[in-house]
mmCIF file with all atom_site columns, C-alpha atoms in Angstrom:
data_model
loop_
_atom_site.group_PDB
_atom_site.id
_atom_site.type_symbol
_atom_site.label_atom_id
_atom_site.label_alt_id
_atom_site.label_comp_id
_atom_site.label_asym_id
_atom_site.label_entity_id
_atom_site.label_seq_id
_atom_site.pdbx_PDB_ins_code
_atom_site.Cartn_x
_atom_site.Cartn_y
_atom_site.Cartn_z
_atom_site.occupancy
_atom_site.B_iso_or_equiv
_atom_site.pdbx_formal_charge
_atom_site.auth_seq_id
_atom_site.auth_comp_id
_atom_site.auth_asym_id
_atom_site.auth_atom_id
_atom_site.pdbx_PDB_model_num
ATOM 1  C CA . MET Y 1 1  ? 132.582 109.275 95.496  1.00 33.00 ? 1  MET Y CA 1
ATOM 2  C CA . VAL Y 1 2  ? 133.688 110.291 98.961  1.00 38.00 ? 2  VAL Y CA 1
ATOM 3  C CA . ASP Y 1 3  ? 136.054 108.096 100.937 1.00 38.00 ? 3  ASP Y CA 1
ATOM 4  C CA . ALA Y 1 4  ? 134.214 107.126 104.147 1.00 43.00 ? 4  ALA Y CA 1
ATOM 5  C CA . THR Y 1 5  ? 137.502 106.860 106.021 1.00 40.00 ? 5  THR Y CA 1
ATOM 6  C CA . VAL Y 1 6  ? 138.359 110.456 105.154 1.00 42.00 ? 6  VAL Y CA 1
ATOM 7  C CA . GLY Y 1 7  ? 134.832 111.490 106.172 1.00 47.00 ? 7  GLY Y CA 1
ATOM 8  C CA . ALA Y 1 8  ? 135.214 109.741 109.500 1.00 46.00 ? 8  ALA Y CA 1
ATOM 9  C CA . ASP Y 1 9  ? 138.611 111.319 110.114 1.00 43.00 ? 9  ASP Y CA 1
ATOM 10 C CA . GLU Y 1 10 ? 137.250 114.784 109.300 1.00 49.00 ? 10 GLU Y CA 1
ATOM 11 C CA . ALA Y 1 11 ? 134.197 114.264 111.522 1.00 47.00 ? 11 ALA Y CA 1
ATOM 12 C CA . ASN Y 1 12 ? 136.285 113.025 114.411 1.00 47.00 ? 12 ASN Y CA 1
ATOM 13 C CA . GLY Y 1 13 ? 138.465 116.117 114.047 1.00 50.00 ? 13 GLY Y CA 1
ATOM 14 C CA . GLY Y 1 14 ? 135.408 118.347 114.347 1.00 47.00 ? 14 GLY Y CA 1
ATOM 15 C CA . SER Y 1 15 ? 135.068 119.487 110.719 1.00 45.00 ? 15 SER Y CA 1
ATOM 16 C CA . SER Y 1 16 ? 132.114 117.445 109.513 1.00 43.00 ? 16 SER Y CA 1
ATOM 17 C CA . GLY Y 1 17 ? 129.930 119.809 107.467 1.00 47.00 ? 17 GLY Y CA 1
ATOM 18 C CA . GLY Y 1 18 ? 131.531 119.572 104.022 1.00 50.00 ? 18 GLY Y CA 1
ATOM 19 C CA . VAL Y 1 19 ? 132.681 115.983 103.899 1.00 55.00 ? 19 VAL Y CA 1
ATOM 20 C CA . LEU Y 1 20 ? 129.679 114.501 105.648 1.00 71.00 ? 20 LEU Y CA 1
ATOM 21 C CA . GLY Y 1 21 ? 127.440 116.591 103.440 1.00 68.00 ? 21 GLY Y CA 1
ATOM 22 C CA . ASP Y 1 22 ? 128.744 114.494 100.560 1.00 80.00 ? 22 ASP Y CA 1
ATOM 23 C CA . LEU Y 1 23 ? 128.059 111.306 102.534 1.00 87.00 ? 23 LEU Y CA 1
ATOM 24 C CA . CYS Y 1 24 ? 124.607 112.509 103.630 1.00 93.00 ? 24 CYS Y CA 1
ATOM 25 C CA . PRO Y 1 25 ? 123.042 114.231 100.597 1.00 93.00 ? 25 PRO Y CA 1
ATOM 26 C CA . GLY Y 1 26 ? 120.065 116.395 101.477 1.00 93.00 ? 26 GLY Y CA 1
ATOM 27 C CA . TRP Y 1 27 ? 121.315 117.031 105.017 1.00 96.00 ? 27 TRP Y CA 1
ATOM 28 C CA . HIS Y 1 28 ? 123.426 119.667 106.733 1.00 95.00 ? 28 HIS Y CA 1
ATOM 29 C CA . THR Y 1 29 ? 125.741 117.866 109.155 1.00 94.00 ? 29 THR Y CA 1
ATOM 30 C CA . GLU Y 1 30 ? 127.775 119.124 112.064 1.00 93.00 ? 30 GLU Y CA 1
ATOM 31 C CA . ARG Y 1 31 ? 129.377 117.918 115.257 1.00 93.00 ? 31 ARG Y CA 1
ATOM 32 C CA . ILE Y 1 32 ? 127.824 119.235 118.452 1.00 93.00 ? 32 ILE Y CA 1
ATOM 33 C CA . GLU Y 1 33 ? 129.835 118.190 121.470 1.00 91.00 ? 33 GLU Y CA 1
ATOM 34 C CA . ARG Y 1 34 ? 130.240 114.416 121.066 1.00 92.00 ? 34 ARG Y CA 1
ATOM 35 C CA . ARG Y 1 35 ? 127.257 113.850 118.756 1.00 95.00 ? 35 ARG Y CA 1
ATOM 36 C CA . LEU Y 1 36 ? 126.885 114.189 115.017 1.00 95.00 ? 36 LEU Y CA 1
ATOM 37 C CA . VAL Y 1 37 ? 123.759 116.081 114.023 1.00 96.00 ? 37 VAL Y CA 1
ATOM 38 C CA . ALA Y 1 38 ? 122.122 116.133 110.586 1.00 96.00 ? 38 ALA Y CA 1
ATOM 39 C CA . ARG Y 1 39 ? 119.332 118.561 109.720 1.00 96.00 ? 39 ARG Y CA 1
ATOM 40 C CA . ARG Y 1 40 ? 117.265 118.045 106.586 1.00 95.00 ? 40 ARG Y CA 1
ATOM 41 C CA . LEU Y 1 41 ? 117.714 120.704 103.892 1.00 95.00 ? 41 LEU Y CA 1
ATOM 42 C CA . ASP Y 1 42 ? 114.257 120.143 102.352 1.00 91.00 ? 42 ASP Y CA 1
ATOM 43 C CA . ARG Y 1 43 ? 111.040 121.213 104.017 1.00 91.00 ? 43 ARG Y CA 1
ATOM 44 C CA . VAL Y 1 44 ? 109.090 118.335 105.579 1.00 91.00 ? 44 VAL Y CA 1
ATOM 45 C CA . SER Y 1 45 ? 105.295 118.534 105.298 1.00 89.00 ? 45 SER Y CA 1
ATOM 46 C CA . ASP Y 1 46 ? 102.988 117.745 108.199 1.00 92.00 ? 46 ASP Y CA 1
ATOM 47 C CA . TYR Y 1 47 ? 101.930 114.619 106.300 1.00 89.00 ? 47 TYR Y CA 1
ATOM 48 C CA . GLN Y 1 48 ? 105.571 113.487 106.030 1.00 92.00 ? 48 GLN Y CA 1
ATOM 49 C CA . LEU Y 1 49 ? 106.234 114.220 109.705 1.00 94.00 ? 49 LEU Y CA 1
ATOM 50 C CA . GLY Y 1 50 ? 103.179 112.171 110.630 1.00 95.00 ? 50 GLY Y CA 1
ATOM 51 C CA . CYS Y 1 51 ? 104.483 109.269 108.555 1.00 94.00 ? 51 CYS Y CA 1
ATOM 52 C CA . GLY Y 1 52 ? 107.883 109.118 110.248 1.00 94.00 ? 52 GLY Y CA 1
ATOM 53 C CA . CYS Y 1 53 ? 110.066 111.558 108.323 1.00 96.00 ? 53 CYS Y CA 1
ATOM 54 C CA . LEU Y 1 54 ? 112.501 113.315 110.624 1.00 97.00 ? 54 LEU Y CA 1
ATOM 55 C CA . GLU Y 1 55 ? 113.827 116.851 110.309 1.00 97.00 ? 55 GLU Y CA 1
ATOM 56 C CA . GLU Y 1 56 ? 116.883 116.116 112.473 1.00 97.00 ? 56 GLU Y CA 1
ATOM 57 C CA . ILE Y 1 57 ? 118.965 113.048 113.251 1.00 97.00 ? 57 ILE Y CA 1
ATOM 58 C CA . THR Y 1 58 ? 121.644 112.616 115.897 1.00 97.00 ? 58 THR Y CA 1
ATOM 59 C CA . ALA Y 1 59 ? 124.206 109.837 115.901 1.00 97.00 ? 59 ALA Y CA 1
ATOM 60 C CA . GLY Y 1 60 ? 127.333 108.797 117.724 1.00 96.00 ? 60 GLY Y CA 1
ATOM 61 C CA . THR Y 1 61 ? 129.369 107.695 114.710 1.00 95.00 ? 61 THR Y CA 1
ATOM 62 C CA . VAL Y 1 62 ? 129.746 108.644 111.075 1.00 94.00 ? 62 VAL Y CA 1
ATOM 63 C CA . ALA Y 1 63 ? 128.580 105.202 109.939 1.00 95.00 ? 63 ALA Y CA 1
ATOM 64 C CA . GLU Y 1 64 ? 125.433 105.453 112.057 1.00 97.00 ? 64 GLU Y CA 1
ATOM 65 C CA . LEU Y 1 65 ? 124.678 108.931 110.718 1.00 96.00 ? 65 LEU Y CA 1
ATOM 66 C CA . VAL Y 1 66 ? 125.187 107.929 107.074 1.00 96.00 ? 66 VAL Y CA 1
ATOM 67 C CA . ILE Y 1 67 ? 122.891 104.904 107.430 1.00 97.00 ? 67 ILE Y CA 1
ATOM 68 C CA . LEU Y 1 68 ? 120.165 106.869 109.235 1.00 97.00 ? 68 LEU Y CA 1
ATOM 69 C CA . CYS Y 1 69 ? 120.273 109.693 106.679 1.00 97.00 ? 69 CYS Y CA 1
ATOM 70 C CA . ASP Y 1 70 ? 120.051 107.192 103.814 1.00 96.00 ? 70 ASP Y CA 1
ATOM 71 C CA . VAL Y 1 71 ? 117.057 105.428 105.360 1.00 97.00 ? 71 VAL Y CA 1
ATOM 72 C CA . GLN Y 1 72 ? 115.356 108.754 106.077 1.00 97.00 ? 72 GLN Y CA 1
ATOM 73 C CA . ASN Y 1 73 ? 115.934 109.853 102.457 1.00 95.00 ? 73 ASN Y CA 1
ATOM 74 C CA . GLN Y 1 74 ? 114.203 106.687 101.258 1.00 96.00 ? 74 GLN Y CA 1
ATOM 75 C CA . VAL Y 1 75 ? 111.275 107.192 103.652 1.00 96.00 ? 75 VAL Y CA 1
ATOM 76 C CA . PHE Y 1 76 ? 111.023 110.868 102.636 1.00 94.00 ? 76 PHE Y CA 1
ATOM 77 C CA . GLN Y 1 77 ? 110.828 109.987 98.924  1.00 93.00 ? 77 GLN Y CA 1
ATOM 78 C CA . ARG Y 1 78 ? 108.228 107.264 99.370  1.00 95.00 ? 78 ARG Y CA 1
ATOM 79 C CA . VAL Y 1 79 ? 106.048 109.317 101.718 1.00 95.00 ? 79 VAL Y CA 1
ATOM 80 C CA . ALA Y 1 80 ? 106.247 112.278 99.307  1.00 91.00 ? 80 ALA Y CA 1
ATOM 81 C CA . LEU Y 1 81 ? 105.041 109.945 96.540  1.00 93.00 ? 81 LEU Y CA 1
ATOM 82 C CA . ALA Y 1 82 ? 102.184 108.667 98.723  1.00 93.00 ? 82 ALA Y CA 1
ATOM 83 C CA . GLU Y 1 83 ? 101.252 112.260 99.561  1.00 91.00 ? 83 GLU Y CA 1
ATOM 84 C CA . ALA Y 1 84 ? 101.180 113.200 95.869  1.00 92.00 ? 84 ALA Y CA 1
ATOM 85 C CA . ILE Y 1 85 ? 99.027  110.165 95.065  1.00 93.00 ? 85 ILE Y CA 1
ATOM 86 C CA . ALA Y 1 86 ? 96.641  110.999 97.907  1.00 89.00 ? 86 ALA Y CA 1
ATOM 87 C CA . ARG Y 1 87 ? 96.305  114.563 96.577  1.00 87.00 ? 87 ARG Y CA 1
ATOM 88 C CA . GLY Y 1 88 ? 95.680  113.206 93.085  1.00 87.00 ? 88 GLY Y CA 1
ATOM 89 C CA . PHE Y 1 89 ? 92.846  110.988 94.313  1.00 75.00 ? 89 PHE Y CA 1
ATOM 90 C CA . SER Y 1 90 ? 91.333  113.883 96.259  1.00 71.00 ? 90 SER Y CA 1
ATOM 91 C CA . ARG Y 1 91 ? 91.251  116.054 93.128  1.00 70.00 ? 91 ARG Y CA 1
ATOM 92 C CA . GLY Y 1 92 ? 89.690  113.256 91.111  1.00 62.00 ? 92 GLY Y CA 1
ATOM 93 C CA . ARG Y 1 93 ? 86.726  113.041 93.511  1.00 60.00 ? 93 ARG Y CA 1
ATOM 94 C CA . SER Y 1 94 ? 85.733  116.729 93.217  1.00 53.00 ? 94 SER Y CA 1
#
């Protein structure tokens, strides 16, 4: 488990990639100027993009970034499941 306080201290010092990567699994994180930016490591399908999955998130604080990445991970997993189910139904109708 990563200590969020240490992650915040590292991010505020400008070295966010490694520590925040542990706090935001599935995302590459970095500080760009005064914003924290997370880019998804997995490919996002057009279906997932259309259903609200984001490829990039920006935030002002570590806490905001961690929460947004977590929510996006949940959306990504559920939309991927829906996409797989939709494909399964399409194959069944052939």
